[in-house]
Amino acid sequence: MSLEGLRVISLESRRAAEIELLIRKQGGEAFVAPSVRERALSDNADAFRMLEHIEAGRFDLLILTTGVGLSFWKDVIGSRFPPERAERALRSLNLLVRGPKPAAVLRASAIVPTVAVPEPNTWREVVETVAKRPERKLALQEYGRPNAEFVEALRALGASVETFALYRWELPEDIGPLRAAVDRLAKRQADIILFTSSIQLEHLFQIAEEENLVEQVRSALREHIAIASIGPIMDKALADYDFVPDIVPSSPKMGPLVYAAATEGHAALQKKRARFAR
């Protein structure tokens, strides 16, 4: 099977060109509307505090949740100090990576993480991994927003946890494509939508609300458009909006997500529309 004849919406931002190419290679008609901007904080206090506390030996494990956050941190430290200082700090303690992206940033500096969490690489796998390890003085590099449930789960292990905010998720500067995606969904001019992050769903409905199209978009996603979700965290975000994914890949990565949409999309779409046509 393929995406031939299917109109596919993606809300991917950083890897927009890559996902568009993947969709087109599978024969789909791609419409990619970037929905998220990763903005480095104007106040870099947390970045420098993280360096100082690592150097002071306050932690025995640093949890790196995202590659972009680690890259922002290294850039901020490099703006004031030689880049070797950040790398030396990273080498001074155990490093846990949530997925392949922070591992790739470390690899660029010839640093090997102490431990990597298994797929699907959610914060729950981080907690399960930490539970099996001896370290209990934890530094947590946040992703695009705070996650109190994550922090409390770590503290429930008897750990001290200090969090560091290095960037935040915002709407993109140009929201024109996202508005167009909302309009297409409201008019049911799409067949499949791909979600790779829960913030994409939130921003989609933020714009839908601004356009007074929430009910139209909600109805289209529930009855007419097949929803492809990248994994458990995204599944939960969809459930919070009362949606059930129609397509979930075997591995929580972008390539398998598009492949799953290609192999299952036609059947999932037919089943969904038939169910709501009754």
PDB file of C-alpha atoms in Angstrom:
ATOM      1  CA  MET A   1       0.000   0.000   0.000  1.00  0.00           C
ATOM      2  CA  SER A   2       0.969   3.655  -0.283  1.00  0.00           C
ATOM      3  CA  LEU A   3      -0.408   7.138   0.335  1.00  0.00           C
ATOM      4  CA  GLU A   4      -1.430   7.409  -3.315  1.00  0.00           C
ATOM      5  CA  GLY A   5      -4.541   9.558  -3.659  1.00  0.00           C
ATOM      6  CA  LEU A   6      -4.481  10.675  -0.022  1.00  0.00           C
ATOM      7  CA  ARG A   7      -4.188  14.251   1.233  1.00  0.00           C
ATOM      8  CA  VAL A   8      -1.858  14.235   4.229  1.00  0.00           C
ATOM      9  CA  ILE A   9      -1.434  17.066   6.730  1.00  0.00           C
ATOM     10  CA  SER A  10       1.629  17.256   8.963  1.00  0.00           C
ATOM     11  CA  LEU A  11       2.249  19.847  11.668  1.00  0.00           C
ATOM     12  CA  GLU A  12       5.987  19.113  11.888  1.00  0.00           C
ATOM     13  CA  SER A  13       8.269  22.136  12.254  1.00  0.00           C
ATOM     14  CA  ARG A  14      11.980  21.407  12.684  1.00  0.00           C
ATOM     15  CA  ARG A  15      11.885  18.452  10.278  1.00  0.00           C
ATOM     16  CA  ALA A  16       9.202  19.834   7.980  1.00  0.00           C
ATOM     17  CA  ALA A  17      11.138  19.297   4.753  1.00  0.00           C
ATOM     18  CA  GLU A  18      12.042  15.742   5.759  1.00  0.00           C
ATOM     19  CA  ILE A  19       8.495  14.662   6.553  1.00  0.00           C
ATOM     20  CA  GLU A  20       7.169  16.272   3.388  1.00  0.00           C
ATOM     21  CA  LEU A  21       9.664  14.261   1.344  1.00  0.00           C
ATOM     22  CA  LEU A  22       8.688  11.053   3.152  1.00  0.00           C
ATOM     23  CA  ILE A  23       5.004  11.662   2.443  1.00  0.00           C
ATOM     24  CA  ARG A  24       5.649  12.419  -1.215  1.00  0.00           C
ATOM     25  CA  LYS A  25       7.849   9.341  -1.596  1.00  0.00           C
ATOM     26  CA  GLN A  26       4.867   7.288  -0.441  1.00  0.00           C
ATOM     27  CA  GLY A  27       2.703   8.954  -3.090  1.00  0.00           C
ATOM     28  CA  GLY A  28       0.784  11.255  -0.764  1.00  0.00           C
ATOM     29  CA  GLU A  29      -0.267  14.840  -1.370  1.00  0.00           C
ATOM     30  CA  ALA A  30       1.597  16.599   1.439  1.00  0.00           C
ATOM     31  CA  PHE A  31       0.579  19.782   3.223  1.00  0.00           C
ATOM     32  CA  VAL A  32       3.074  20.620   5.974  1.00  0.00           C
ATOM     33  CA  ALA A  33       2.136  23.416   8.364  1.00  0.00           C
ATOM     34  CA  PRO A  34       4.842  24.153  10.964  1.00  0.00           C
ATOM     35  CA  SER A  35       3.089  24.517  14.306  1.00  0.00           C
ATOM     36  CA  VAL A  36       5.846  25.005  16.880  1.00  0.00           C
ATOM     37  CA  ARG A  37       8.809  27.306  17.382  1.00  0.00           C
ATOM     38  CA  GLU A  38      11.538  26.312  19.807  1.00  0.00           C
ATOM     39  CA  ARG A  39      12.684  29.591  21.342  1.00  0.00           C
ATOM     40  CA  ALA A  40      15.797  29.913  23.453  1.00  0.00           C
ATOM     41  CA  LEU A  41      15.075  31.839  26.642  1.00  0.00           C
ATOM     42  CA  SER A  42      16.155  35.456  26.692  1.00  0.00           C
ATOM     43  CA  ASP A  43      17.089  34.985  30.347  1.00  0.00           C
ATOM     44  CA  ASN A  44      19.939  32.457  30.409  1.00  0.00           C
ATOM     45  CA  ALA A  45      20.084  32.184  34.196  1.00  0.00           C
ATOM     46  CA  ASP A  46      19.107  28.499  34.187  1.00  0.00           C
ATOM     47  CA  ALA A  47      21.778  27.628  31.622  1.00  0.00           C
ATOM     48  CA  PHE A  48      24.577  29.149  33.673  1.00  0.00           C
ATOM     49  CA  ARG A  49      23.126  27.820  36.938  1.00  0.00           C
ATOM     50  CA  MET A  50      23.148  24.340  35.444  1.00  0.00           C
ATOM     51  CA  LEU A  51      26.834  24.689  34.560  1.00  0.00           C
ATOM     52  CA  GLU A  52      27.757  26.027  37.996  1.00  0.00           C
ATOM     53  CA  HIS A  53      25.874  23.296  39.845  1.00  0.00           C
ATOM     54  CA  ILE A  54      27.352  20.523  37.700  1.00  0.00           C
ATOM     55  CA  GLU A  55      30.843  21.895  38.310  1.00  0.00           C
ATOM     56  CA  ALA A  56      30.113  22.111  42.030  1.00  0.00           C
ATOM     57  CA  GLY A  57      29.316  18.381  42.064  1.00  0.00           C
ATOM     58  CA  ARG A  58      25.696  18.784  43.136  1.00  0.00           C
ATOM     59  CA  PHE A  59      24.432  16.017  40.845  1.00  0.00           C
ATOM     60  CA  ASP A  60      25.315  12.427  40.078  1.00  0.00           C
ATOM     61  CA  LEU A  61      23.019  12.133  37.040  1.00  0.00           C
ATOM     62  CA  LEU A  62      22.013  14.638  34.352  1.00  0.00           C
ATOM     63  CA  ILE A  63      18.827  13.778  32.460  1.00  0.00           C
ATOM     64  CA  LEU A  64      18.936  15.150  28.904  1.00  0.00           C
ATOM     65  CA  THR A  65      15.437  15.165  27.452  1.00  0.00           C
ATOM     66  CA  THR A  66      15.974  16.798  24.052  1.00  0.00           C
ATOM     67  CA  GLY A  67      18.742  17.446  21.574  1.00  0.00           C
ATOM     68  CA  VAL A  68      17.591  20.999  20.924  1.00  0.00           C
ATOM     69  CA  GLY A  69      17.720  21.834  24.640  1.00  0.00           C
ATOM     70  CA  LEU A  70      21.227  20.463  24.981  1.00  0.00           C
ATOM     71  CA  SER A  71      22.311  22.382  21.875  1.00  0.00           C
ATOM     72  CA  PHE A  72      20.838  25.617  23.251  1.00  0.00           C
ATOM     73  CA  TRP A  73      22.703  25.021  26.525  1.00  0.00           C
ATOM     74  CA  LYS A  74      26.035  24.441  24.815  1.00  0.00           C
ATOM     75  CA  ASP A  75      25.539  27.555  22.669  1.00  0.00           C
ATOM     76  CA  VAL A  76      24.731  29.712  25.702  1.00  0.00           C
ATOM     77  CA  ILE A  77      27.754  28.457  27.648  1.00  0.00           C
ATOM     78  CA  GLY A  78      29.930  28.935  24.561  1.00  0.00           C
ATOM     79  CA  SER A  79      28.818  32.560  24.294  1.00  0.00           C
ATOM     80  CA  ARG A  80      30.617  33.334  27.559  1.00  0.00           C
ATOM     81  CA  PHE A  81      33.213  30.597  28.017  1.00  0.00           C
ATOM     82  CA  PRO A  82      35.355  28.345  25.808  1.00  0.00           C
ATOM     83  CA  PRO A  83      33.252  25.461  24.449  1.00  0.00           C
ATOM     84  CA  GLU A  84      35.508  22.970  26.246  1.00  0.00           C
ATOM     85  CA  ARG A  85      34.014  24.095  29.536  1.00  0.00           C
ATOM     86  CA  ALA A  86      30.550  22.767  28.708  1.00  0.00           C
ATOM     87  CA  GLU A  87      32.012  19.525  27.381  1.00  0.00           C
ATOM     88  CA  ARG A  88      34.179  19.099  30.473  1.00  0.00           C
ATOM     89  CA  ALA A  89      31.113  19.562  32.672  1.00  0.00           C
ATOM     90  CA  LEU A  90      29.184  16.934  30.718  1.00  0.00           C
ATOM     91  CA  ARG A  91      32.025  14.466  31.115  1.00  0.00           C
ATOM     92  CA  SER A  92      32.104  14.982  34.879  1.00  0.00           C
ATOM     93  CA  LEU A  93      28.891  13.113  35.698  1.00  0.00           C
ATOM     94  CA  ASN A  94      26.634  10.349  34.474  1.00  0.00           C
ATOM     95  CA  LEU A  95      24.367  11.245  31.551  1.00  0.00           C
ATOM     96  CA  LEU A  96      20.955   9.775  30.777  1.00  0.00           C
ATOM     97  CA  VAL A  97      19.491  10.503  27.335  1.00  0.00           C
ATOM     98  CA  ARG A  98      15.765  10.208  26.663  1.00  0.00           C
ATOM     99  CA  GLY A  99      16.209   9.401  22.985  1.00  0.00           C
ATOM    100  CA  PRO A 100      18.509   9.540  19.963  1.00  0.00           C
ATOM    101  CA  LYS A 101      18.544  13.322  19.543  1.00  0.00           C
ATOM    102  CA  PRO A 102      20.427  14.318  22.736  1.00  0.00           C
ATOM    103  CA  ALA A 103      22.672  11.306  22.137  1.00  0.00           C
ATOM    104  CA  ALA A 104      23.549  12.712  18.703  1.00  0.00           C
ATOM    105  CA  VAL A 105      24.463  16.098  20.207  1.00  0.00           C
ATOM    106  CA  LEU A 106      26.741  14.364  22.713  1.00  0.00           C
ATOM    107  CA  ARG A 107      28.257  12.241  19.981  1.00  0.00           C
ATOM    108  CA  ALA A 108      29.278  15.381  18.091  1.00  0.00           C
ATOM    109  CA  SER A 109      31.527  16.153  21.068  1.00  0.00           C
ATOM    110  CA  ALA A 110      32.744  12.549  21.334  1.00  0.00           C
ATOM    111  CA  ILE A 111      30.758  12.063  24.554  1.00  0.00           C
ATOM    112  CA  VAL A 112      29.039   8.746  25.162  1.00  0.00           C
ATOM    113  CA  PRO A 113      25.935   8.805  27.395  1.00  0.00           C
ATOM    114  CA  THR A 114      25.947   6.577  30.457  1.00  0.00           C
ATOM    115  CA  VAL A 115      22.495   5.208  29.755  1.00  0.00           C
ATOM    116  CA  ALA A 116      19.766   5.584  27.139  1.00  0.00           C
ATOM    117  CA  VAL A 117      16.128   4.878  27.889  1.00  0.00           C
ATOM    118  CA  PRO A 118      14.268   2.325  25.755  1.00  0.00           C
ATOM    119  CA  GLU A 119      11.547   3.150  23.268  1.00  0.00           C
ATOM    120  CA  PRO A 120       9.086   4.742  23.199  1.00  0.00           C
ATOM    121  CA  ASN A 121      11.424   7.226  24.959  1.00  0.00           C
ATOM    122  CA  THR A 122       8.759   8.952  27.029  1.00  0.00           C
ATOM    123  CA  TRP A 123       9.321  10.432  30.466  1.00  0.00           C
ATOM    124  CA  ARG A 124       7.788   7.289  31.942  1.00  0.00           C
ATOM    125  CA  GLU A 125      10.644   5.203  30.517  1.00  0.00           C
ATOM    126  CA  VAL A 126      13.036   7.734  32.049  1.00  0.00           C
ATOM    127  CA  VAL A 127      11.489   7.175  35.481  1.00  0.00           C
ATOM    128  CA  GLU A 128      11.614   3.396  35.059  1.00  0.00           C
ATOM    129  CA  THR A 129      15.276   3.584  34.037  1.00  0.00           C
ATOM    130  CA  VAL A 130      16.242   5.864  36.928  1.00  0.00           C
ATOM    131  CA  ALA A 131      14.447   3.536  39.355  1.00  0.00           C
ATOM    132  CA  LYS A 132      16.919   0.780  38.447  1.00  0.00           C
ATOM    133  CA  ARG A 133      19.989   2.980  38.955  1.00  0.00           C
ATOM    134  CA  PRO A 134      21.766   4.151  42.129  1.00  0.00           C
ATOM    135  CA  GLU A 135      21.897   7.898  41.394  1.00  0.00           C
ATOM    136  CA  ARG A 136      19.499  10.072  43.363  1.00  0.00           C
ATOM    137  CA  LYS A 137      20.899  13.602  42.931  1.00  0.00           C
ATOM    138  CA  LEU A 138      19.313  14.479  39.629  1.00  0.00           C
ATOM    139  CA  ALA A 139      19.524  17.410  37.249  1.00  0.00           C
ATOM    140  CA  LEU A 140      16.706  17.543  34.703  1.00  0.00           C
ATOM    141  CA  GLN A 141      17.008  19.485  31.464  1.00  0.00           C
ATOM    142  CA  GLU A 142      13.406  20.345  30.690  1.00  0.00           C
ATOM    143  CA  TYR A 143      11.900  20.135  27.250  1.00  0.00           C
ATOM    144  CA  GLY A 144       9.656  22.864  25.849  1.00  0.00           C
ATOM    145  CA  ARG A 145       7.519  23.247  28.947  1.00  0.00           C
ATOM    146  CA  PRO A 146       7.514  22.109  32.593  1.00  0.00           C
ATOM    147  CA  ASN A 147       6.233  18.624  33.413  1.00  0.00           C
ATOM    148  CA  ALA A 148       5.281  18.483  37.074  1.00  0.00           C
ATOM    149  CA  GLU A 149       4.103  14.861  36.827  1.00  0.00           C
ATOM    150  CA  PHE A 150       7.539  13.812  35.554  1.00  0.00           C
ATOM    151  CA  VAL A 151       9.351  15.640  38.354  1.00  0.00           C
ATOM    152  CA  GLU A 152       7.075  14.221  41.052  1.00  0.00           C
ATOM    153  CA  ALA A 153       7.537  10.689  39.720  1.00  0.00           C
ATOM    154  CA  LEU A 154      11.311  11.097  40.018  1.00  0.00           C
ATOM    155  CA  ARG A 155      11.005  12.510  43.532  1.00  0.00           C
ATOM    156  CA  ALA A 156       8.814   9.553  44.478  1.00  0.00           C
ATOM    157  CA  LEU A 157      11.917   7.422  43.917  1.00  0.00           C
ATOM    158  CA  GLY A 158      13.581   9.280  46.775  1.00  0.00           C
ATOM    159  CA  ALA A 159      15.562  11.512  44.431  1.00  0.00           C
ATOM    160  CA  SER A 160      16.328  15.191  44.720  1.00  0.00           C
ATOM    161  CA  VAL A 161      15.499  16.843  41.392  1.00  0.00           C
ATOM    162  CA  GLU A 162      16.612  20.249  40.152  1.00  0.00           C
ATOM    163  CA  THR A 163      15.077  21.403  36.870  1.00  0.00           C
ATOM    164  CA  PHE A 164      16.584  23.689  34.242  1.00  0.00           C
ATOM    165  CA  ALA A 165      14.555  25.518  31.597  1.00  0.00           C
ATOM    166  CA  LEU A 166      16.622  26.187  28.481  1.00  0.00           C
ATOM    167  CA  TYR A 167      13.954  26.866  25.855  1.00  0.00           C
ATOM    168  CA  ARG A 168      10.204  27.056  25.392  1.00  0.00           C
ATOM    169  CA  TRP A 169       7.631  26.027  22.787  1.00  0.00           C
ATOM    170  CA  GLU A 170       5.692  28.813  21.097  1.00  0.00           C
ATOM    171  CA  LEU A 171       3.600  29.287  18.001  1.00  0.00           C
ATOM    172  CA  PRO A 172       5.690  29.848  14.858  1.00  0.00           C
ATOM    173  CA  GLU A 173       6.309  33.412  13.766  1.00  0.00           C
ATOM    174  CA  ASP A 174       4.400  32.734  10.551  1.00  0.00           C
ATOM    175  CA  ILE A 175       1.113  31.078  11.478  1.00  0.00           C
ATOM    176  CA  GLY A 176      -0.325  31.356   7.959  1.00  0.00           C
ATOM    177  CA  PRO A 177       0.298  27.679   7.090  1.00  0.00           C
ATOM    178  CA  LEU A 178      -1.203  26.557  10.413  1.00  0.00           C
ATOM    179  CA  ARG A 179      -4.295  28.658   9.773  1.00  0.00           C
ATOM    180  CA  ALA A 180      -4.530  27.062   6.320  1.00  0.00           C
ATOM    181  CA  ALA A 181      -4.271  23.602   7.902  1.00  0.00           C
ATOM    182  CA  VAL A 182      -7.126  24.455  10.281  1.00  0.00           C
ATOM    183  CA  ASP A 183      -9.208  25.632   7.326  1.00  0.00           C
ATOM    184  CA  ARG A 184      -8.521  22.418   5.378  1.00  0.00           C
ATOM    185  CA  LEU A 185      -9.474  20.292   8.359  1.00  0.00           C
ATOM    186  CA  ALA A 186     -12.661  22.271   9.005  1.00  0.00           C
ATOM    187  CA  LYS A 187     -13.669  21.852   5.360  1.00  0.00           C
ATOM    188  CA  ARG A 188     -12.687  18.156   5.458  1.00  0.00           C
ATOM    189  CA  GLN A 189     -10.163  18.717   2.691  1.00  0.00           C
ATOM    190  CA  ALA A 190      -7.741  16.150   4.102  1.00  0.00           C
ATOM    191  CA  ASP A 191      -7.605  12.408   4.578  1.00  0.00           C
ATOM    192  CA  ILE A 192      -4.821  11.809   7.144  1.00  0.00           C
ATOM    193  CA  ILE A 193      -3.164  13.994   9.760  1.00  0.00           C
ATOM    194  CA  LEU A 194       0.178  13.067  11.315  1.00  0.00           C
ATOM    195  CA  PHE A 195       0.951  14.065  14.907  1.00  0.00           C
ATOM    196  CA  THR A 196       4.513  13.782  16.226  1.00  0.00           C
ATOM    197  CA  SER A 197       4.162  15.952  19.364  1.00  0.00           C
ATOM    198  CA  SER A 198       1.379  16.835  21.760  1.00  0.00           C
ATOM    199  CA  ILE A 199       2.156  20.555  21.447  1.00  0.00           C
ATOM    200  CA  GLN A 200       1.150  20.317  17.775  1.00  0.00           C
ATOM    201  CA  LEU A 201      -2.367  19.347  18.819  1.00  0.00           C
ATOM    202  CA  GLU A 202      -2.560  22.146  21.364  1.00  0.00           C
ATOM    203  CA  HIS A 203      -1.422  24.764  18.877  1.00  0.00           C
ATOM    204  CA  LEU A 204      -3.776  23.403  16.222  1.00  0.00           C
ATOM    205  CA  PHE A 205      -6.757  23.950  18.514  1.00  0.00           C
ATOM    206  CA  GLN A 206      -5.434  27.298  19.691  1.00  0.00           C
ATOM    207  CA  ILE A 207      -5.624  28.529  16.116  1.00  0.00           C
ATOM    208  CA  ALA A 208      -8.939  26.760  15.530  1.00  0.00           C
ATOM    209  CA  GLU A 209     -10.351  28.662  18.496  1.00  0.00           C
ATOM    210  CA  GLU A 210      -9.078  31.966  17.119  1.00  0.00           C
ATOM    211  CA  GLU A 211     -10.769  31.137  13.809  1.00  0.00           C
ATOM    212  CA  ASN A 212     -14.011  29.986  15.509  1.00  0.00           C
ATOM    213  CA  LEU A 213     -13.592  26.565  13.899  1.00  0.00           C
ATOM    214  CA  VAL A 214     -13.108  24.325  16.927  1.00  0.00           C
ATOM    215  CA  GLU A 215     -16.261  22.253  16.455  1.00  0.00           C
ATOM    216  CA  GLN A 216     -15.702  21.838  12.729  1.00  0.00           C
ATOM    217  CA  VAL A 217     -12.112  20.667  13.261  1.00  0.00           C
ATOM    218  CA  ARG A 218     -13.118  18.408  16.142  1.00  0.00           C
ATOM    219  CA  SER A 219     -15.889  16.821  14.066  1.00  0.00           C
ATOM    220  CA  ALA A 220     -13.587  16.284  11.083  1.00  0.00           C
ATOM    221  CA  LEU A 221     -10.918  14.590  13.193  1.00  0.00           C
ATOM    222  CA  ARG A 222     -13.456  12.414  14.959  1.00  0.00           C
ATOM    223  CA  GLU A 223     -15.435  11.298  11.894  1.00  0.00           C
ATOM    224  CA  HIS A 224     -13.653  11.957   8.616  1.00  0.00           C
ATOM    225  CA  ILE A 225      -9.859  12.193   8.871  1.00  0.00           C
ATOM    226  CA  ALA A 226      -7.569   9.358   9.938  1.00  0.00           C
ATOM    227  CA  ILE A 227      -5.349  10.333  12.855  1.00  0.00           C
ATOM    228  CA  ALA A 228      -1.795   8.956  12.904  1.00  0.00           C
ATOM    229  CA  SER A 229      -0.095   9.242  16.311  1.00  0.00           C
ATOM    230  CA  ILE A 230       3.619   8.701  16.899  1.00  0.00           C
ATOM    231  CA  GLY A 231       3.336   6.996  20.289  1.00  0.00           C
ATOM    232  CA  PRO A 232       2.063   6.833  23.896  1.00  0.00           C
ATOM    233  CA  ILE A 233       2.505  10.473  24.939  1.00  0.00           C
ATOM    234  CA  MET A 234       0.775  11.613  21.768  1.00  0.00           C
ATOM    235  CA  ASP A 235      -1.941   8.996  22.282  1.00  0.00           C
ATOM    236  CA  LYS A 236      -2.638  10.410  25.741  1.00  0.00           C
ATOM    237  CA  ALA A 237      -2.774  13.975  24.411  1.00  0.00           C
ATOM    238  CA  LEU A 238      -5.296  12.851  21.808  1.00  0.00           C
ATOM    239  CA  ALA A 239      -7.338  11.096  24.495  1.00  0.00           C
ATOM    240  CA  ASP A 240      -7.432  14.354  26.468  1.00  0.00           C
ATOM    241  CA  TYR A 241      -9.199  15.853  23.437  1.00  0.00           C
ATOM    242  CA  ASP A 242     -11.466  12.770  23.159  1.00  0.00           C
ATOM    243  CA  PHE A 243      -9.740  11.433  20.057  1.00  0.00           C
ATOM    244  CA  VAL A 244      -8.560   7.904  19.420  1.00  0.00           C
ATOM    245  CA  PRO A 245      -5.658   7.417  16.975  1.00  0.00           C
ATOM    246  CA  ASP A 246      -6.422   5.352  13.905  1.00  0.00           C
ATOM    247  CA  ILE A 247      -2.792   4.627  13.057  1.00  0.00           C
ATOM    248  CA  VAL A 248       0.124   4.067  15.471  1.00  0.00           C
ATOM    249  CA  PRO A 249       3.562   2.949  14.212  1.00  0.00           C
ATOM    250  CA  SER A 250       5.535   0.064  15.661  1.00  0.00           C
ATOM    251  CA  SER A 251       8.362   2.457  16.564  1.00  0.00           C
ATOM    252  CA  PRO A 252       7.876   6.047  17.809  1.00  0.00           C
ATOM    253  CA  LYS A 253       9.839   7.711  15.022  1.00  0.00           C
ATOM    254  CA  MET A 254       8.885   9.867  12.092  1.00  0.00           C
ATOM    255  CA  GLY A 255       9.861   7.384   9.364  1.00  0.00           C
ATOM    256  CA  PRO A 256       7.827   4.513  10.828  1.00  0.00           C
ATOM    257  CA  LEU A 257       4.911   6.907  11.372  1.00  0.00           C
ATOM    258  CA  VAL A 258       4.762   7.817   7.677  1.00  0.00           C
ATOM    259  CA  TYR A 259       5.258   4.165   6.716  1.00  0.00           C
ATOM    260  CA  ALA A 260       2.401   3.094   8.991  1.00  0.00           C
ATOM    261  CA  ALA A 261       0.195   5.769   7.442  1.00  0.00           C
ATOM    262  CA  ALA A 262       1.101   4.453   3.992  1.00  0.00           C
ATOM    263  CA  THR A 263       0.405   0.816   4.826  1.00  0.00           C
ATOM    264  CA  GLU A 264      -2.687   1.336   6.971  1.00  0.00           C
ATOM    265  CA  GLY A 265      -4.061   4.684   5.815  1.00  0.00           C
ATOM    266  CA  HIS A 266      -6.551   3.606   3.163  1.00  0.00           C
ATOM    267  CA  ALA A 267      -8.060   0.880   5.333  1.00  0.00           C
ATOM    268  CA  ALA A 268      -8.163   3.085   8.469  1.00  0.00           C
ATOM    269  CA  LEU A 269      -9.828   5.885   6.542  1.00  0.00           C
ATOM    270  CA  GLN A 270     -12.409   3.592   4.971  1.00  0.00           C
ATOM    271  CA  LYS A 271     -13.243   2.035   8.335  1.00  0.00           C
ATOM    272  CA  LYS A 272     -13.578   5.393  10.074  1.00  0.00           C
ATOM    273  CA  ARG A 273     -15.794   6.979   7.438  1.00  0.00           C
ATOM    274  CA  ALA A 274     -17.963   3.893   7.196  1.00  0.00           C
ATOM    275  CA  ARG A 275     -18.479   3.891  10.972  1.00  0.00           C
ATOM    276  CA  PHE A 276     -19.670   7.477  11.026  1.00  0.00           C
ATOM    277  CA  ALA A 277     -21.698   7.230   7.823  1.00  0.00           C
ATOM    278  CA  ARG A 278     -24.239   5.040   9.583  1.00  0.00           C
TER     279      ARG A 278
END
